[in-house]
CSV table of C-alpha atoms in Angstrom, one decimal:
chain,number,residue,atom,x,y,z
A,1,MET,CA,158.8,109.3,112.9
A,2,VAL,CA,158.0,106.3,110.6
A,3,GLU,CA,160.0,103.2,111.4
A,4,GLU,CA,161.9,101.5,108.5
A,5,GLY,CA,159.8,98.9,106.9
A,6,SER,CA,156.5,100.2,108.4
A,7,PRO,CA,153.6,100.7,106.0
A,8,LYS,CA,153.4,104.3,104.6
A,9,SER,CA,149.7,104.4,103.9
A,10,PRO,CA,146.5,103.6,105.8
A,11,GLU,CA,145.7,101.0,103.1
A,12,ALA,CA,149.1,99.3,103.6
A,13,LYS,CA,148.4,99.2,107.4
A,14,LEU,CA,145.1,97.5,106.7
A,15,GLY,CA,147.0,95.0,104.5
A,16,LEU,CA,149.3,94.1,107.5
A,17,GLU,CA,146.3,93.7,109.8
A,18,VAL,CA,144.8,91.2,107.3
A,19,GLU,CA,148.2,89.5,107.2
A,20,ASP,CA,148.2,89.1,111.0
A,21,LEU,CA,144.7,87.8,111.0
A,22,TRP,CA,145.5,85.5,108.1
A,23,ASP,CA,148.3,83.8,110.0
A,24,ILE,CA,146.1,82.8,112.9
A,25,GLN,CA,143.3,81.2,110.8
A,26,GLU,CA,142.7,77.5,111.0
A,27,PRO,CA,145.0,75.7,108.5
A,28,GLN,CA,142.2,73.5,107.2
A,29,LEU,CA,140.3,76.5,105.9
A,30,SER,CA,140.5,77.3,102.2
A,31,PRO,CA,142.1,80.7,101.1
A,32,THR,CA,138.7,82.2,100.5
A,33,GLU,CA,137.3,81.0,103.8
A,34,LYS,CA,140.4,82.5,105.6
A,35,LEU,CA,140.0,85.8,103.8
A,36,ASN,CA,136.3,85.9,104.7
A,37,ALA,CA,137.2,85.4,108.4
A,38,CYS,CA,139.8,88.2,108.2
A,39,PHE,CA,137.5,90.8,106.6
A,40,GLU,CA,134.6,89.9,108.9
A,41,SER,CA,136.9,90.8,111.8
A,42,ILE,CA,137.7,94.3,110.6
A,43,PRO,CA,135.0,97.1,111.0
A,44,VAL,CA,134.5,99.6,108.2
A,45,SER,CA,135.4,102.3,110.7
A,46,GLU,CA,139.0,101.3,109.9
A,47,PHE,CA,138.6,102.0,106.2
A,48,PRO,CA,140.8,105.0,105.2
A,49,GLN,CA,138.9,108.3,105.3
A,50,ALA,CA,137.8,109.5,101.9
A,51,SER,CA,139.2,112.9,100.8
A,52,SER,CA,137.1,115.9,101.6
A,53,SER,CA,136.4,116.3,97.8
A,54,GLN,CA,134.6,112.9,97.8
A,55,VAL,CA,132.4,113.4,100.9
A,56,ILE,CA,130.4,116.0,99.2
A,57,GLU,CA,126.8,116.8,100.0
A,58,ILE,CA,124.5,118.8,97.7
A,59,ARG,CA,121.6,121.0,98.8
A,60,SER,CA,118.2,120.0,97.6
A,61,ASP,CA,117.6,123.6,96.3
A,62,ALA,CA,120.8,123.5,94.1
A,63,SER,CA,120.2,123.6,90.4
A,64,LEU,CA,120.9,120.6,88.1
A,65,GLY,CA,123.7,122.6,86.5
A,66,GLU,CA,125.3,123.3,89.9
A,67,ALA,CA,125.1,119.6,90.8
A,68,VAL,CA,126.7,118.5,87.5
A,69,GLN,CA,129.6,121.0,88.1
A,70,LEU,CA,130.1,119.7,91.7
A,71,LEU,CA,130.2,116.1,90.6
A,72,SER,CA,132.5,116.9,87.7
A,73,GLN,CA,134.9,119.1,89.6
A,74,ASN,CA,135.3,116.6,92.4
A,75,LYS,CA,135.4,113.6,90.1
A,76,ILE,CA,132.7,111.7,91.8
A,77,LEU,CA,129.8,109.7,90.4
A,78,SER,CA,127.1,110.7,93.0
A,79,ALA,CA,126.5,112.6,96.1
A,80,PRO,CA,123.8,112.6,98.9
A,81,VAL,CA,121.2,115.3,98.7
A,82,VAL,CA,120.5,117.2,102.0
A,83,ASP,CA,117.0,118.4,102.5
A,84,VAL,CA,117.3,122.1,103.2
A,85,ASP,CA,113.8,122.0,104.8
A,86,ALA,CA,114.6,119.3,107.3
A,87,PRO,CA,114.7,120.4,111.0
A,88,GLU,CA,118.1,120.8,112.7
A,89,ASP,CA,117.4,117.8,115.0
A,90,ALA,CA,116.3,115.5,112.2
A,91,SER,CA,117.6,112.0,112.1
A,92,TRP,CA,119.9,111.2,109.3
A,93,ILE,CA,117.1,109.3,107.5
A,94,ASP,CA,115.1,112.5,107.5
A,95,ARG,CA,118.0,114.7,106.8
A,96,TYR,CA,118.7,113.3,103.3
A,97,LEU,CA,116.4,113.1,100.4
A,98,GLY,CA,118.4,110.6,98.4
A,99,ILE,CA,121.3,110.5,95.9
A,100,VAL,CA,121.9,112.6,92.9
A,101,GLU,CA,124.0,110.6,90.4
A,102,PHE,CA,125.0,110.6,86.8
A,103,ALA,CA,122.7,107.6,86.2
A,104,GLY,CA,119.7,109.8,87.2
A,105,ILE,CA,121.0,112.7,85.0
A,106,VAL,CA,121.2,110.2,82.1
A,107,VAL,CA,117.4,109.5,82.4
A,108,TRP,CA,116.7,113.2,82.6
A,109,ILE,CA,118.7,113.8,79.4
A,110,LEU,CA,116.8,110.9,77.6
A,111,TYR,CA,113.5,112.5,78.5
A,112,GLN,CA,114.6,115.8,77.1
A,113,SER,CA,115.8,114.2,73.9
A,114,GLU,CA,112.4,112.6,73.4
A,115,LYS,CA,110.8,116.0,73.9
A,116,LYS,CA,113.0,117.3,71.1
A,117,GLU,CA,111.8,114.5,68.9
A,118,GLY,CA,108.2,115.7,69.3
A,119,LEU,CA,107.1,113.2,71.9
A,120,ASP,CA,105.2,114.6,74.8
A,121,ALA,CA,108.2,114.0,77.0
A,122,ALA,CA,107.2,116.8,79.5
A,123,ASP,CA,104.1,114.8,80.3
A,124,VAL,CA,106.2,111.6,80.5
A,125,PHE,CA,108.7,113.3,82.8
A,126,ALA,CA,106.0,114.8,85.1
A,127,LYS,CA,104.2,111.4,85.3
A,128,ALA,CA,107.5,109.7,86.2
A,129,LEU,CA,107.9,112.1,89.0
A,130,GLN,CA,104.4,111.7,90.2
A,131,ASP,CA,104.5,107.9,90.1
A,132,SER,CA,107.8,107.5,91.8
A,133,THR,CA,109.0,107.8,95.4
A,134,GLY,CA,109.9,111.4,95.7
A,135,PRO,CA,111.0,113.2,92.5
A,136,ALA,CA,112.7,110.0,91.4
A,137,VAL,CA,114.5,110.1,88.1
A,138,ALA,CA,117.3,108.3,89.8
A,139,ALA,CA,114.8,105.6,90.7
A,140,ALA,CA,113.9,105.4,87.0
A,141,ALA,CA,117.7,104.9,86.4
A,142,SER,CA,117.3,101.8,88.6
A,143,GLY,CA,114.6,100.5,86.4
A,144,MET,CA,111.5,102.5,87.3
A,145,SER,CA,110.7,104.2,84.1
A,146,SER,CA,107.1,104.9,83.2
A,147,PRO,CA,105.2,102.5,80.9
A,148,ARG,CA,104.9,105.1,78.3
A,149,TYR,CA,108.6,105.7,78.4
A,150,ARG,CA,109.3,101.9,78.1
A,151,SER,CA,106.9,101.5,75.2
A,152,SER,CA,108.4,104.3,73.2
A,153,GLN,CA,110.4,103.4,70.1
A,154,PRO,CA,113.6,101.5,70.9
A,155,GLY,CA,116.9,103.3,70.4
A,156,SER,CA,117.8,106.9,71.2
A,157,PRO,CA,116.9,109.8,68.9
A,158,LYS,CA,119.7,111.5,67.0
A,159,THR,CA,120.5,114.9,68.4
A,160,ASP,CA,122.2,117.6,66.3
A,161,GLY,CA,125.3,119.5,67.5
A,162,ASN,CA,123.3,122.4,69.0
A,163,PHE,CA,120.8,120.4,71.1
A,164,PHE,CA,122.8,120.4,74.3
A,165,GLU,CA,123.9,124.0,74.0
A,166,SER,CA,120.2,124.9,73.6
A,167,LEU,CA,119.2,122.7,76.5
A,168,THR,CA,121.7,124.0,79.0
A,169,SER,CA,120.9,127.6,78.2
A,170,SER,CA,117.2,127.1,78.6
A,171,ASP,CA,115.2,128.3,81.7
A,172,PHE,CA,114.0,124.7,82.1
A,173,TYR,CA,117.5,123.4,82.7
A,174,LYS,CA,118.4,126.4,84.9
A,175,ASN,CA,115.3,126.0,87.0
A,176,THR,CA,115.4,122.2,87.4
A,177,LYS,CA,116.5,121.5,91.0
A,178,VAL,CA,118.4,118.6,92.4
A,179,LYS,CA,115.4,117.5,94.4
A,180,ASP,CA,113.6,117.0,91.1
A,181,ILE,CA,116.0,114.3,90.0
A,182,SER,CA,117.3,112.8,93.2
A,183,GLY,CA,115.6,109.5,93.9
A,184,THR,CA,115.3,107.1,96.7
A,185,PHE,CA,116.3,103.4,96.7
A,186,ARG,CA,114.2,100.8,98.4
A,187,TRP,CA,116.2,101.5,101.5
A,188,ALA,CA,115.3,105.2,101.5
A,189,PRO,CA,117.0,107.6,101.4
A,190,PHE,CA,119.9,105.3,100.5
A,191,LEU,CA,121.6,102.2,101.9
A,192,ALA,CA,124.3,103.0,104.4
A,193,LEU,CA,126.6,101.2,106.8
A,194,GLN,CA,127.4,101.9,110.4
A,195,PRO,CA,131.0,102.1,111.5
A,196,SER,CA,130.7,98.7,113.3
A,197,ASN,CA,129.7,96.8,110.1
A,198,SER,CA,132.4,94.6,108.7
A,199,PHE,CA,134.7,94.8,105.7
A,200,LEU,CA,133.1,91.6,104.4
A,201,THR,CA,129.7,93.3,104.4
A,202,MET,CA,131.1,96.3,102.5
A,203,LEU,CA,132.9,94.1,99.9
A,204,LEU,CA,129.8,92.0,99.2
A,205,LEU,CA,127.6,95.1,98.8
A,206,LEU,CA,130.1,96.6,96.3
A,207,SER,CA,130.3,93.4,94.4
A,208,LYS,CA,127.4,91.0,94.5
A,209,TYR,CA,124.9,93.6,95.4
A,210,ARG,CA,126.2,96.1,92.8
A,211,MET,CA,126.5,99.2,95.0
A,212,LYS,CA,128.7,101.9,93.4
A,213,SER,CA,129.5,103.6,96.7
A,214,ILE,CA,128.5,103.1,100.3
A,215,PRO,CA,128.0,105.9,102.8
A,216,VAL,CA,129.1,105.2,106.4
A,217,VAL,CA,126.7,106.9,108.8
A,218,ASP,CA,127.4,107.8,112.4
A,219,LEU,CA,124.0,107.5,114.1
A,220,GLY,CA,125.1,109.7,117.0
A,221,ASP,CA,126.1,112.6,114.8
A,222,ARG,CA,123.3,111.9,112.3
A,223,LYS,CA,125.6,112.5,109.3
A,224,ILE,CA,127.8,110.7,106.8
A,225,GLU,CA,131.3,110.3,108.1
A,226,ASN,CA,132.8,108.4,105.2
A,227,ILE,CA,132.0,107.2,101.7
A,228,ILE,CA,133.6,104.0,100.4
A,229,THR,CA,133.9,103.9,96.6
A,230,GLN,CA,134.9,101.2,94.2
A,231,SER,CA,138.0,103.2,93.4
A,232,ALA,CA,139.0,103.3,97.1
A,233,VAL,CA,138.7,99.5,97.3
A,234,PHE,CA,140.8,99.1,94.1
A,235,HIS,CA,143.5,101.3,95.8
A,236,MET,CA,143.3,99.3,99.0
A,237,LEU,CA,143.9,96.1,97.0
A,238,GLU,CA,146.8,97.6,95.0
A,239,GLU,CA,148.5,98.7,98.3
A,240,CYS,CA,148.1,95.1,99.6
A,241,ALA,CA,149.3,93.4,96.4
A,242,ASP,CA,152.7,92.4,97.9
A,243,HIS,CA,151.3,90.8,101.0
A,244,GLN,CA,151.4,87.1,101.3
A,245,TRP,CA,147.6,86.7,101.8
A,246,PHE,CA,147.1,88.4,98.4
A,247,LYS,CA,149.8,86.7,96.4
A,248,SER,CA,147.8,83.4,96.1
A,249,TRP,CA,145.4,85.3,93.9
A,250,GLY,CA,147.5,88.2,92.6
A,251,SER,CA,150.2,86.2,91.0
A,252,LYS,CA,147.8,84.1,88.9
A,253,LYS,CA,147.0,84.8,85.3
A,254,LEU,CA,143.4,85.9,84.5
A,255,HIS,CA,142.5,82.7,82.6
A,256,GLU,CA,143.8,80.6,85.6
A,257,LEU,CA,141.2,82.4,87.8
A,258,GLY,CA,138.4,81.9,85.3
A,259,LEU,CA,138.5,85.6,84.2
A,260,PRO,CA,136.9,87.2,82.4
A,261,PRO,CA,133.5,85.7,83.4
A,262,MET,CA,131.7,87.6,80.7
A,263,LYS,CA,132.6,86.5,77.2
A,264,HIS,CA,132.6,88.8,74.2
A,265,ASN,CA,129.3,87.7,72.8
A,266,ARG,CA,127.6,88.9,76.0
A,267,ILE,CA,129.2,92.3,76.3
A,268,ILE,CA,126.8,95.2,75.9
A,269,LYS,CA,128.3,97.5,73.3
A,270,VAL,CA,127.4,100.3,70.9
A,271,ASP,CA,128.5,100.9,67.3
A,272,GLU,CA,130.6,104.0,66.7
A,273,ASP,CA,128.0,105.4,64.2
A,274,GLU,CA,125.1,105.0,66.7
A,275,PRO,CA,123.8,108.2,68.5
A,276,VAL,CA,125.7,108.8,71.7
A,277,LEU,CA,122.5,108.9,73.6
A,278,GLN,CA,122.0,105.2,72.7
A,279,ALA,CA,125.1,104.4,74.7
A,280,PHE,CA,123.6,106.1,77.8
A,281,ARG,CA,120.2,104.5,77.2
A,282,VAL,CA,121.8,101.1,77.1
A,283,MET,CA,123.7,101.8,80.3
A,284,GLN,CA,120.5,102.9,82.0
A,285,GLU,CA,118.4,100.0,80.8
A,286,LYS,CA,121.0,97.3,81.5
A,287,GLY,CA,122.3,98.8,84.8
A,288,VAL,CA,125.9,99.0,83.7
A,289,GLY,CA,128.5,101.7,84.3
A,290,GLY,CA,130.0,101.8,80.8
A,291,VAL,CA,130.0,100.4,77.3
A,292,PRO,CA,132.7,99.8,74.7
A,293,VAL,CA,132.4,101.6,71.4
A,294,VAL,CA,133.2,99.2,68.5
A,295,ALA,CA,134.1,99.9,64.9
A,296,SER,CA,131.3,99.6,62.4
A,297,GLY,CA,130.6,96.1,61.3
A,298,GLY,CA,133.2,94.5,63.6
A,299,ASN,CA,134.1,93.6,67.2
A,300,LYS,CA,137.2,95.8,67.5
A,301,ALA,CA,137.0,98.2,70.4
A,302,VAL,CA,137.8,101.8,69.5
A,303,GLY,CA,136.8,103.5,72.8
A,304,ASN,CA,134.7,103.4,75.9
A,305,ILE,CA,131.9,105.6,77.2
A,306,SER,CA,131.1,105.5,80.9
A,307,ILE,CA,128.1,106.8,82.8
A,308,ARG,CA,130.1,109.8,84.2
A,309,ASP,CA,130.8,111.0,80.6
A,310,ILE,CA,127.3,112.3,80.4
A,311,GLN,CA,128.8,115.4,82.1
A,312,TYR,CA,130.5,116.4,78.9
A,313,LEU,CA,127.1,116.9,77.2
A,314,LEU,CA,126.3,119.4,79.9
A,315,ILE,CA,129.5,121.2,80.9
A,316,ALA,CA,130.8,121.7,77.4
A,317,PRO,CA,127.8,121.6,75.0
A,318,GLU,CA,129.5,124.0,72.6
A,319,ILE,CA,132.1,121.4,71.5
A,320,TYR,CA,129.5,119.5,69.3
A,321,LYS,CA,128.2,122.4,67.3
A,322,ASP,CA,130.2,121.5,64.2
A,323,TYR,CA,128.6,118.0,64.0
A,324,ARG,CA,125.3,117.3,62.2
A,325,SER,CA,124.6,114.6,64.7
A,326,ILE,CA,126.4,113.5,67.9
A,327,THR,CA,127.3,109.9,67.2
A,328,ALA,CA,129.4,107.8,69.7
A,329,LYS,CA,132.5,108.4,67.5
A,330,ASN,CA,131.9,112.1,67.3
A,331,PHE,CA,131.3,112.3,71.0
A,332,LEU,CA,134.6,110.5,71.8
A,333,THR,CA,136.5,112.8,69.3
A,334,ALA,CA,135.0,116.0,70.6
A,335,VAL,CA,135.4,115.2,74.3
A,336,LYS,CA,139.0,114.0,73.8
A,337,ASN,CA,139.9,117.2,72.0
A,338,TYR,CA,138.2,119.3,74.7
A,339,LEU,CA,140.0,117.5,77.5
A,340,GLU,CA,143.4,117.8,75.8
A,341,GLU,CA,142.9,121.5,75.0
A,342,ASN,CA,141.9,122.3,78.6
A,343,LYS,CA,144.6,120.0,80.0
A,344,LYS,CA,142.0,118.0,82.0
A,345,GLU,CA,142.6,114.5,83.2
A,346,SER,CA,140.1,111.8,82.4
A,347,PRO,CA,140.2,108.0,81.5
A,348,LEU,CA,138.5,109.0,78.3
A,349,VAL,CA,141.7,110.7,77.1
A,350,SER,CA,143.7,107.5,77.4
A,351,GLY,CA,141.3,105.7,75.1
A,352,MET,CA,140.3,102.0,75.6
A,353,VAL,CA,142.0,100.5,78.7
A,354,THR,CA,142.6,96.8,78.0
A,355,CYS,CA,144.4,93.7,79.2
A,356,LYS,CA,145.2,90.2,78.0
A,357,LYS,CA,144.2,86.9,79.4
A,358,GLU,CA,147.9,86.2,80.2
A,359,ASP,CA,148.1,89.2,82.5
A,360,THR,CA,148.0,88.6,86.2
A,361,LEU,CA,145.3,89.7,88.6
A,362,LYS,CA,147.9,92.0,90.2
A,363,ASP,CA,148.6,93.6,86.8
A,364,VAL,CA,145.0,94.3,86.3
A,365,ILE,CA,144.4,95.8,89.8
A,366,MET,CA,147.4,98.1,89.4
A,367,LYS,CA,146.2,99.3,86.0
A,368,LEU,CA,142.6,99.9,87.3
A,369,ASP,CA,143.9,101.8,90.3
A,370,SER,CA,146.4,104.0,88.3
A,371,MET,CA,143.7,104.9,85.8
A,372,LYS,CA,141.0,105.4,88.4
A,373,ILE,CA,138.5,103.3,86.5
A,374,HIS,CA,136.1,100.4,87.5
A,375,ARG,CA,136.2,98.1,84.5
A,376,ILE,CA,138.8,96.8,82.0
A,377,TYR,CA,138.3,95.0,78.7
A,378,VAL,CA,140.1,91.8,77.8
A,379,VAL,CA,141.2,91.8,74.1
A,380,ASP,CA,143.1,89.4,71.9
A,381,GLY,CA,146.2,90.2,69.8
A,382,GLU,CA,144.2,92.0,67.2
A,383,GLY,CA,142.4,94.2,69.7
A,384,LYS,CA,139.1,92.3,69.4
A,385,LEU,CA,137.0,92.1,72.6
A,386,GLU,CA,137.2,88.8,74.5
A,387,GLY,CA,135.6,89.8,77.7
A,388,LEU,CA,135.1,92.3,80.6
A,389,ILE,CA,136.4,92.4,84.2
A,390,THR,CA,134.9,94.6,86.9
A,391,LEU,CA,135.5,95.1,90.6
A,392,ARG,CA,132.6,92.7,91.2
A,393,ASP,CA,134.4,89.9,89.3
A,394,ILE,CA,137.7,90.5,91.3
A,395,ILE,CA,136.0,90.5,94.7
A,396,SER,CA,134.1,87.3,93.8
A,397,LYS,CA,137.5,85.6,93.5
A,398,LEU,CA,138.6,86.8,96.9
A,399,VAL,CA,135.6,86.3,99.1
A,400,HIS,CA,132.2,84.8,99.0
A,401,GLU,CA,128.8,85.3,100.7
A,402,PRO,CA,128.3,82.7,103.4
A,403,ARG,CA,124.9,81.1,103.5
A,404,GLY,CA,122.4,83.3,105.3
A,405,TYR,CA,125.0,85.9,105.9
A,406,PHE,CA,122.8,89.0,105.5
A,407,GLY,CA,119.7,87.5,107.1
A,408,ASP,CA,117.2,90.3,107.5
A,409,PHE,CA,119.9,92.9,107.0
A,410,PHE,CA,118.1,94.5,104.1
A,411,ASP,CA,114.7,94.5,105.8
A,412,GLY,CA,116.0,96.0,109.0
A,413,ILE,CA,118.7,98.4,108.1
A,414,LEU,CA,116.2,101.1,107.1
A,415,PRO,CA,112.5,101.5,107.1
A,416,ILE,CA,110.8,101.2,103.7
A,417,PRO,CA,108.7,104.2,102.9
A,418,GLN,CA,105.0,103.5,102.7
A,419,ASN,CA,104.7,104.9,99.2
A,420,SER,CA,107.8,103.0,97.9
A,421,ARG,CA,107.3,101.4,94.5
A,422,VAL,CA,110.7,99.7,94.4
């Protein structure tokens, strides 16, 4: 039986634990220093367990189409790839090949679009696989594209409305395996935390070090026991929003906290009349998870395309057949209609998610959590872009990395493969 006034969720219980730790910190410490000490005292083993739909593993012999469906159905951005040829007693490092993610799928799509334009993309694709650690299109998504790929003409080719329907029905698509597009990071097969690592380590990896999600690996069981995502952290913060330790930040307006840090003239964006593949190319090249779509000749945002939206080019390719070319605007229109007709939930249906500089940090966190998104655009009274706020920006206002904090963490956490190029 739950006592009256007791927290109802694991996240709320964590908030109370932070509150208790907050109260015993030295009074001369700054709020950020206090919060650093609190989060350093809590191991990631206490982070709420992800739902079974989020701790998904994909077999290395699964097809690309099967992987896209799994990621889409479970509403996740990436999943670890299990090597089906690994022995039963393999260590976790040898058990996994890497990560399959929408960012890697984006690069694969770009290669195929170049092939359609008459470039020898099959050769480019094969060379990228040969030159990278493992079959590493995902590594290319992190910046490792071949010189020939980088030197090809800027911008993405236009694709007609039948391109993706033809692609997904081809034998090449059906025969492409997950192991062919799952890549390794420098910390192969991927960077993971142990249950004893701290919340502070986890928060810094998700923010300053730009991790999208972090597996927590039990070395004894040799498997992933939890995956901590950006969305899960936003939900934790939302559940803690009424605690005293959070109020010193949450009650402040964005401009009082120096947010947004990125001004409108530095936001990476695409014009509504540009090919939709240009949006995904920009995300891949700049290492960002989404871009705003702006009206032609202006700075007014009309929509947003995120890296996960690449799935709609593959799971519903037939929805574009009436378009001569798939522009960013046509893509948004077609996908929104598809989602509404099939009663599917997606941030894309809601259009551009925005806030104002006068909103509080708590307002923004609650909106991000309710919409299950990782970024929000700041607009003025006319809807023109003024800036961008991400989880990274929010965490940077709560905690900081102490000097020398990670030490040799990145060198020692996992062995670097001998043939690593990253």
